Amino acid sequence: MAIADTVLTETVIDVSDRHTLADYSAASAGLPFATEQGYCDLHRRINETGHRCIDYGQARGAEGTMLDRLCLGYVDEKFWHFIVNDSFAKYPAHAWHRLLPLAASLKPRIQFVKRNWTFEIKPKTGVLLYPFGWSTRLSFLIVGPHSLADLADVVDCLVNGRCIRPMSGPTPLRSAEYFEHIADGVRTDAFAGSETNDTAGPAALMVVTVLAKHGPSPSVKALTSADQTTMLRLVRPTDRPSSKPFADRVRYLLPNDPFQYALVHEGRYFMWLQSRMRPEKRNRQLLRCHHNNTFESLDRARHLKALIDNAVQSPSSGAAESLLRAAEAELNRPCYKGKLVLDFVQGQEVKDSLKQFAG
Amino acid sequence: MHFDWFPRKPYLGLYCLSVIGLLIVWAAPKSLLAQGPPTPSPTTTQVTLDISTTPSRQAVARQEQFDIFIVVTNKSALEVHNLSVSLFNGDFSAVRLPSFPAPLPGFNSAEGTASIEAKPSAQFKQQQILFAFTYTWLNDGQKVTVIQGSAVAIQVVRPFDEEAKGLLGGGAALLYLLLPVIPLLLGYQLVDRWLSGEFQFPTFGTQYVVPAFLVAMLLNLVLLLAFKQLSVDYTEPATMLAILVGSFLVGIGFAALRRYQDLRLITFWRYDERDQAPTYLKKALLRPNAPPFYETATGTDDEGASWSGILLHQPAAGFALGATFQVSRPVGRPDLPEASQEELDQIFANGALRPGLGPRRKLIKLLERHKLVPNPATPIQQDGNPQDSAVVTGLKGFHVRQRQPTEIVVLT
């Protein structure tokens, strides 16, 4: 088949970076992230408000440079019930031991700098704050008819191009530049400013999921060579020839089903779940949940691994033993057992990290 | 009436018996004289011809020519005039008849050879050919015409009769019986094996002798009842061809009738590698006795190549493999009608084809009307390489290693 016949109408792209503290000596300089008591109290305080959000200024006593509002980074949904087995009202008490995050909105709004595309790209930003680091999130909802090739161009723009324009600045930024720009503000607002010693992940996590489409689906088993090239650009936006065959990048989300799969390349995931794209019953909601849960779980697992890795590399970093044990436990027994998450958690890299940590 | 007077007059009884005895004695010489040869008229002169007819052979086949040697001897002193011979038998015709000297003087002989041919319709049996010799002679100046007959016995035999006599115990009869039956059985076997996927020239094995003999007997009985006078010449080329072809066709027809379903499958539902997706799906989904479920089979052929695809049964050829397809509404073609959601709901449930023939028929109808467009879902794989065709046939020695339930068509 020719994937040109496939018309996507709604796609979501979530991107996040990862910063993990390498030294906790200055952790108490910003938000109360240094101790279990302070961290849980902040959660309780936010939870007691009607909207479960407070202004950053209310928490810190001064306006933030980058952070706008602080909210609970979890909701009363099944995904979090897997992590905390208690009533939702008591979640703040588990915030430290269960590594529950805070979600902060960002002050600077952004625009996606479009090319000659007729579809709409709606951006959304935020930061997930943990006692041991943060993740800046970029979420793009693409609405309107677009092809897989268009989608690959958007991914290419996000990875390689200057597509993110802060409302406050005239110059479009690369995503890496934007993440670093946000990171500076987060260090200042939530941690110890320039004193913050953190490590960044080598590559941003990206999860792309098609939510709705018209026409045929790209069967992963029936792609022509040209189709494979186009599809591969969704996770590997480069012209350099690939050393691995296309089939090695395919993960079947249902056994041998050519319409339920993911393409994977170095922290970038493209998911096609045909069974959830059918516009009936709760499919749309379930598909969105699947995307969100996958993205959340992967981001969280990568973060926990980095926490373990940093502790292994710098035993004197001062990371709380309880955080490390919680991270170790969750990596050993992931709460969300999605196929892609399990692939990552049960992969050799995580195994090696856990082995070194245990040793 | 009273008869009691007789014993009372014995002389009268003796008298009566004497009269009767005299009458018998008087009559006896007269009746004996009446049974003897008639006394020739003193004015009649008898002409006698001694005719000898000798055939060159005792048995002939149809349309075969043979000679009759004729010797005529005039045993009288008178001349015989206008001696000629003619033949009387509807199954034979005279090719050439001899001519005799005219006149044939007294106490002389003449000889000649008649060439005779058995007609194509001559009956196979012992026949009597009558030669009628006509001649005239003068009796006191008065012309007398006489016809004198001489018969020749000739056996009209079937072809190869002589050869068949070399076979033991009625072998010829058996061969004659079997001749129309063997093509019938071969024709039957040919079609039967073809429909069974074992296309090869059939053999007439020993296991067929008894049924063939039985069929032959019945066939001949039927022919005998239907055509009592039928006497078929198998060596006549047209007849033999007609018998062979007719019998062969009857055998084919019988096999075709008996395996009507297979014949229908092979004629109308045979998979072809040139089949496009709608045709292939129609053949797979709507064929007689189509399976309710389909399986993806993985296996190897006799050349060691690895194959994977939907396992299909090709009529008379074993296995075929097919691709799976997705169907969706046409996109970007406003000229094409679209299937309505209601139509799709009647055919699919959760993207899978609903069970039953009705949804399958509706699906094919929508495909044929281009309201749905098929696209490959999982192509046939040979050694890991996807194949372009919707169906692959001609797999020799395909051995299935693994089967897995699969939807042959899904809605996307």
mmCIF file of N, CA and C in Angstrom, chain B residues 176-220:
data_model
loop_
_atom_site.group_PDB
_atom_site.id
_atom_site.type_symbol
_atom_site.label_atom_id
_atom_site.label_comp_id
_atom_site.label_asym_id
_atom_site.label_seq_id
_atom_site.Cartn_x
_atom_site.Cartn_y
_atom_site.Cartn_z
ATOM 1 N N TYR B 176 -13.887 -57.691 -26.345
ATOM 2 C CA TYR B 176 -14.985 -56.983 -26.988
ATOM 3 C C TYR B 176 -15.881 -56.315 -25.960
ATOM 4 N N LEU B 177 -16.040 -57.002 -24.847
ATOM 5 C CA LEU B 177 -16.884 -56.426 -23.798
ATOM 6 C C LEU B 177 -16.226 -55.182 -23.202
ATOM 7 N N LEU B 178 -14.906 -55.299 -23.029
ATOM 8 C CA LEU B 178 -14.217 -54.228 -22.307
ATOM 9 C C LEU B 178 -13.910 -53.004 -23.163
ATOM 10 N N LEU B 179 -13.902 -53.187 -24.458
ATOM 11 C CA LEU B 179 -13.458 -52.083 -25.304
ATOM 12 C C LEU B 179 -14.202 -50.768 -25.034
ATOM 13 N N PRO B 180 -15.517 -50.768 -24.956
ATOM 14 C CA PRO B 180 -16.160 -49.481 -24.682
ATOM 15 C C PRO B 180 -16.063 -49.073 -23.215
ATOM 16 N N VAL B 181 -15.717 -50.007 -22.354
ATOM 17 C CA VAL B 181 -15.722 -49.697 -20.928
ATOM 18 C C VAL B 181 -14.401 -49.088 -20.481
ATOM 19 N N ILE B 182 -13.321 -49.522 -21.103
ATOM 20 C CA ILE B 182 -12.015 -49.021 -20.661
ATOM 21 C C ILE B 182 -11.894 -47.507 -20.838
ATOM 22 N N PRO B 183 -12.243 -46.945 -22.005
ATOM 23 C CA PRO B 183 -12.195 -45.476 -22.089
ATOM 24 C C PRO B 183 -13.113 -44.809 -21.075
ATOM 25 N N LEU B 184 -14.229 -45.464 -20.781
ATOM 26 C CA LEU B 184 -15.147 -44.900 -19.792
ATOM 27 C C LEU B 184 -14.475 -44.802 -18.432
ATOM 28 N N LEU B 185 -13.824 -45.893 -18.050
ATOM 29 C CA LEU B 185 -13.143 -45.873 -16.760
ATOM 30 C C LEU B 185 -11.955 -44.912 -16.756
ATOM 31 N N LEU B 186 -11.251 -44.881 -17.871
ATOM 32 C CA LEU B 186 -10.109 -43.970 -17.932
ATOM 33 C C LEU B 186 -10.569 -42.518 -17.856
ATOM 34 N N GLY B 187 -11.646 -42.231 -18.565
ATOM 35 C CA GLY B 187 -12.180 -40.866 -18.512
ATOM 36 C C GLY B 187 -12.616 -40.503 -17.112
ATOM 37 N N TYR B 188 -13.237 -41.464 -16.460
ATOM 38 C CA TYR B 188 -13.677 -41.229 -15.083
ATOM 39 C C TYR B 188 -12.477 -40.974 -14.179
ATOM 40 N N GLN B 189 -11.487 -41.842 -14.313
ATOM 41 C CA GLN B 189 -10.300 -41.702 -13.460
ATOM 42 C C GLN B 189 -9.564 -40.401 -13.724
ATOM 43 N N LEU B 190 -9.509 -40.048 -14.992
ATOM 44 C CA LEU B 190 -8.780 -38.833 -15.363
ATOM 45 C C LEU B 190 -9.369 -37.621 -14.639
ATOM 46 N N VAL B 191 -10.675 -37.497 -14.706
ATOM 47 C CA VAL B 191 -11.336 -36.358 -14.053
ATOM 48 C C VAL B 191 -11.251 -36.497 -12.535
ATOM 49 N N ASP B 192 -11.458 -37.717 -12.074
ATOM 50 C CA ASP B 192 -11.448 -37.932 -10.638
ATOM 51 C C ASP B 192 -10.084 -37.589 -10.041
ATOM 52 N N ARG B 193 -9.030 -38.001 -10.714
ATOM 53 C CA ARG B 193 -7.687 -37.703 -10.203
ATOM 54 C C ARG B 193 -7.355 -36.233 -10.340
ATOM 55 N N TRP B 194 -7.824 -35.657 -11.424
ATOM 56 C CA TRP B 194 -7.579 -34.223 -11.619
ATOM 57 C C TRP B 194 -8.235 -33.432 -10.484
ATOM 58 N N LEU B 195 -9.467 -33.786 -10.148
ATOM 59 C CA LEU B 195 -10.166 -33.071 -9.092
ATOM 60 C C LEU B 195 -9.588 -33.393 -7.722
ATOM 61 N N SER B 196 -8.856 -34.492 -7.637
ATOM 62 C CA SER B 196 -8.219 -34.830 -6.364
ATOM 63 C C SER B 196 -6.824 -34.245 -6.258
ATOM 64 N N GLY B 197 -6.420 -33.538 -7.263
ATOM 65 C CA GLY B 197 -5.098 -32.922 -7.220
ATOM 66 C C GLY B 197 -3.979 -33.872 -7.579
ATOM 67 N N GLU B 198 -4.313 -35.021 -8.168
ATOM 68 C CA GLU B 198 -3.260 -35.967 -8.563
ATOM 69 C C GLU B 198 -3.306 -36.125 -10.072
ATOM 70 N N PHE B 199 -3.059 -35.076 -10.769
ATOM 71 C CA PHE B 199 -3.202 -35.132 -12.216
ATOM 72 C C PHE B 199 -2.093 -35.991 -12.817
ATOM 73 N N GLN B 200 -2.469 -37.129 -13.273
ATOM 74 C CA GLN B 200 -1.534 -38.031 -13.949
ATOM 75 C C GLN B 200 -2.363 -38.964 -14.818
ATOM 76 N N PHE B 201 -1.686 -39.574 -15.800
ATOM 77 C CA PHE B 201 -2.435 -40.445 -16.682
ATOM 78 C C PHE B 201 -2.873 -41.679 -15.897
ATOM 79 N N PRO B 202 -4.143 -41.997 -15.951
ATOM 80 C CA PRO B 202 -4.634 -43.097 -15.125
ATOM 81 C C PRO B 202 -4.181 -44.453 -15.649
ATOM 82 N N THR B 203 -4.272 -45.421 -14.787
ATOM 83 C CA THR B 203 -3.908 -46.786 -15.165
ATOM 84 C C THR B 203 -5.135 -47.668 -15.013
ATOM 85 N N PHE B 204 -5.138 -48.769 -15.763
ATOM 86 C CA PHE B 204 -6.236 -49.718 -15.625
ATOM 87 C C PHE B 204 -5.725 -50.864 -14.774
ATOM 88 N N GLY B 205 -5.854 -50.698 -13.491
ATOM 89 C CA GLY B 205 -5.308 -51.677 -12.563
ATOM 90 C C GLY B 205 -6.189 -52.904 -12.466
ATOM 91 N N THR B 206 -5.622 -53.923 -11.844
ATOM 92 C CA THR B 206 -6.380 -55.172 -11.728
ATOM 93 C C THR B 206 -7.638 -55.000 -10.896
ATOM 94 N N GLN B 207 -7.617 -54.005 -10.040
ATOM 95 C CA GLN B 207 -8.796 -53.811 -9.202
ATOM 96 C C GLN B 207 -10.016 -53.362 -10.000
ATOM 97 N N TYR B 208 -9.756 -52.927 -11.249
ATOM 98 C CA TYR B 208 -10.871 -52.448 -12.062
ATOM 99 C C TYR B 208 -11.455 -53.552 -12.943
ATOM 100 N N VAL B 209 -10.812 -54.711 -12.993
ATOM 101 C CA VAL B 209 -11.245 -55.733 -13.946
ATOM 102 C C VAL B 209 -12.672 -56.185 -13.648
ATOM 103 N N VAL B 210 -12.927 -56.510 -12.394
ATOM 104 C CA VAL B 210 -14.243 -57.031 -12.040
ATOM 105 C C VAL B 210 -15.332 -55.983 -12.256
ATOM 106 N N PRO B 211 -15.159 -54.759 -11.705
ATOM 107 C CA PRO B 211 -16.212 -53.761 -11.979
ATOM 108 C C PRO B 211 -16.334 -53.451 -13.461
ATOM 109 N N ALA B 212 -15.195 -53.448 -14.147
ATOM 110 C CA ALA B 212 -15.265 -53.159 -15.583
ATOM 111 C C ALA B 212 -16.030 -54.247 -16.305
ATOM 112 N N PHE B 213 -15.789 -55.473 -15.919
ATOM 113 C CA PHE B 213 -16.509 -56.580 -16.561
ATOM 114 C C PHE B 213 -18.005 -56.457 -16.296
ATOM 115 N N LEU B 214 -18.322 -56.099 -15.055
ATOM 116 C CA LEU B 214 -19.728 -55.953 -14.702
ATOM 117 C C LEU B 214 -20.372 -54.833 -15.515
ATOM 118 N N VAL B 215 -19.659 -53.716 -15.583
ATOM 119 C CA VAL B 215 -20.190 -52.585 -16.353
ATOM 120 C C VAL B 215 -20.326 -52.977 -17.815
ATOM 121 N N ALA B 216 -19.341 -53.716 -18.298
ATOM 122 C CA ALA B 216 -19.375 -54.119 -19.701
ATOM 123 C C ALA B 216 -20.577 -54.991 -19.980
ATOM 124 N N MET B 217 -20.830 -55.924 -19.076
ATOM 125 C CA MET B 217 -21.986 -56.797 -19.257
ATOM 126 C C MET B 217 -23.272 -55.995 -19.289
ATOM 127 N N LEU B 218 -23.380 -55.092 -18.333
ATOM 128 C CA LEU B 218 -24.599 -54.289 -18.263
ATOM 129 C C LEU B 218 -24.747 -53.427 -19.509
ATOM 130 N N LEU B 219 -23.621 -52.854 -19.935
ATOM 131 C CA LEU B 219 -23.661 -51.983 -21.100
ATOM 132 C C LEU B 219 -24.098 -52.759 -22.343
ATOM 133 N N ASN B 220 -23.515 -53.902 -22.500
ATOM 134 C CA ASN B 220 -23.871 -54.703 -23.665
ATOM 135 C C ASN B 220 -25.310 -55.169 -23.596
#
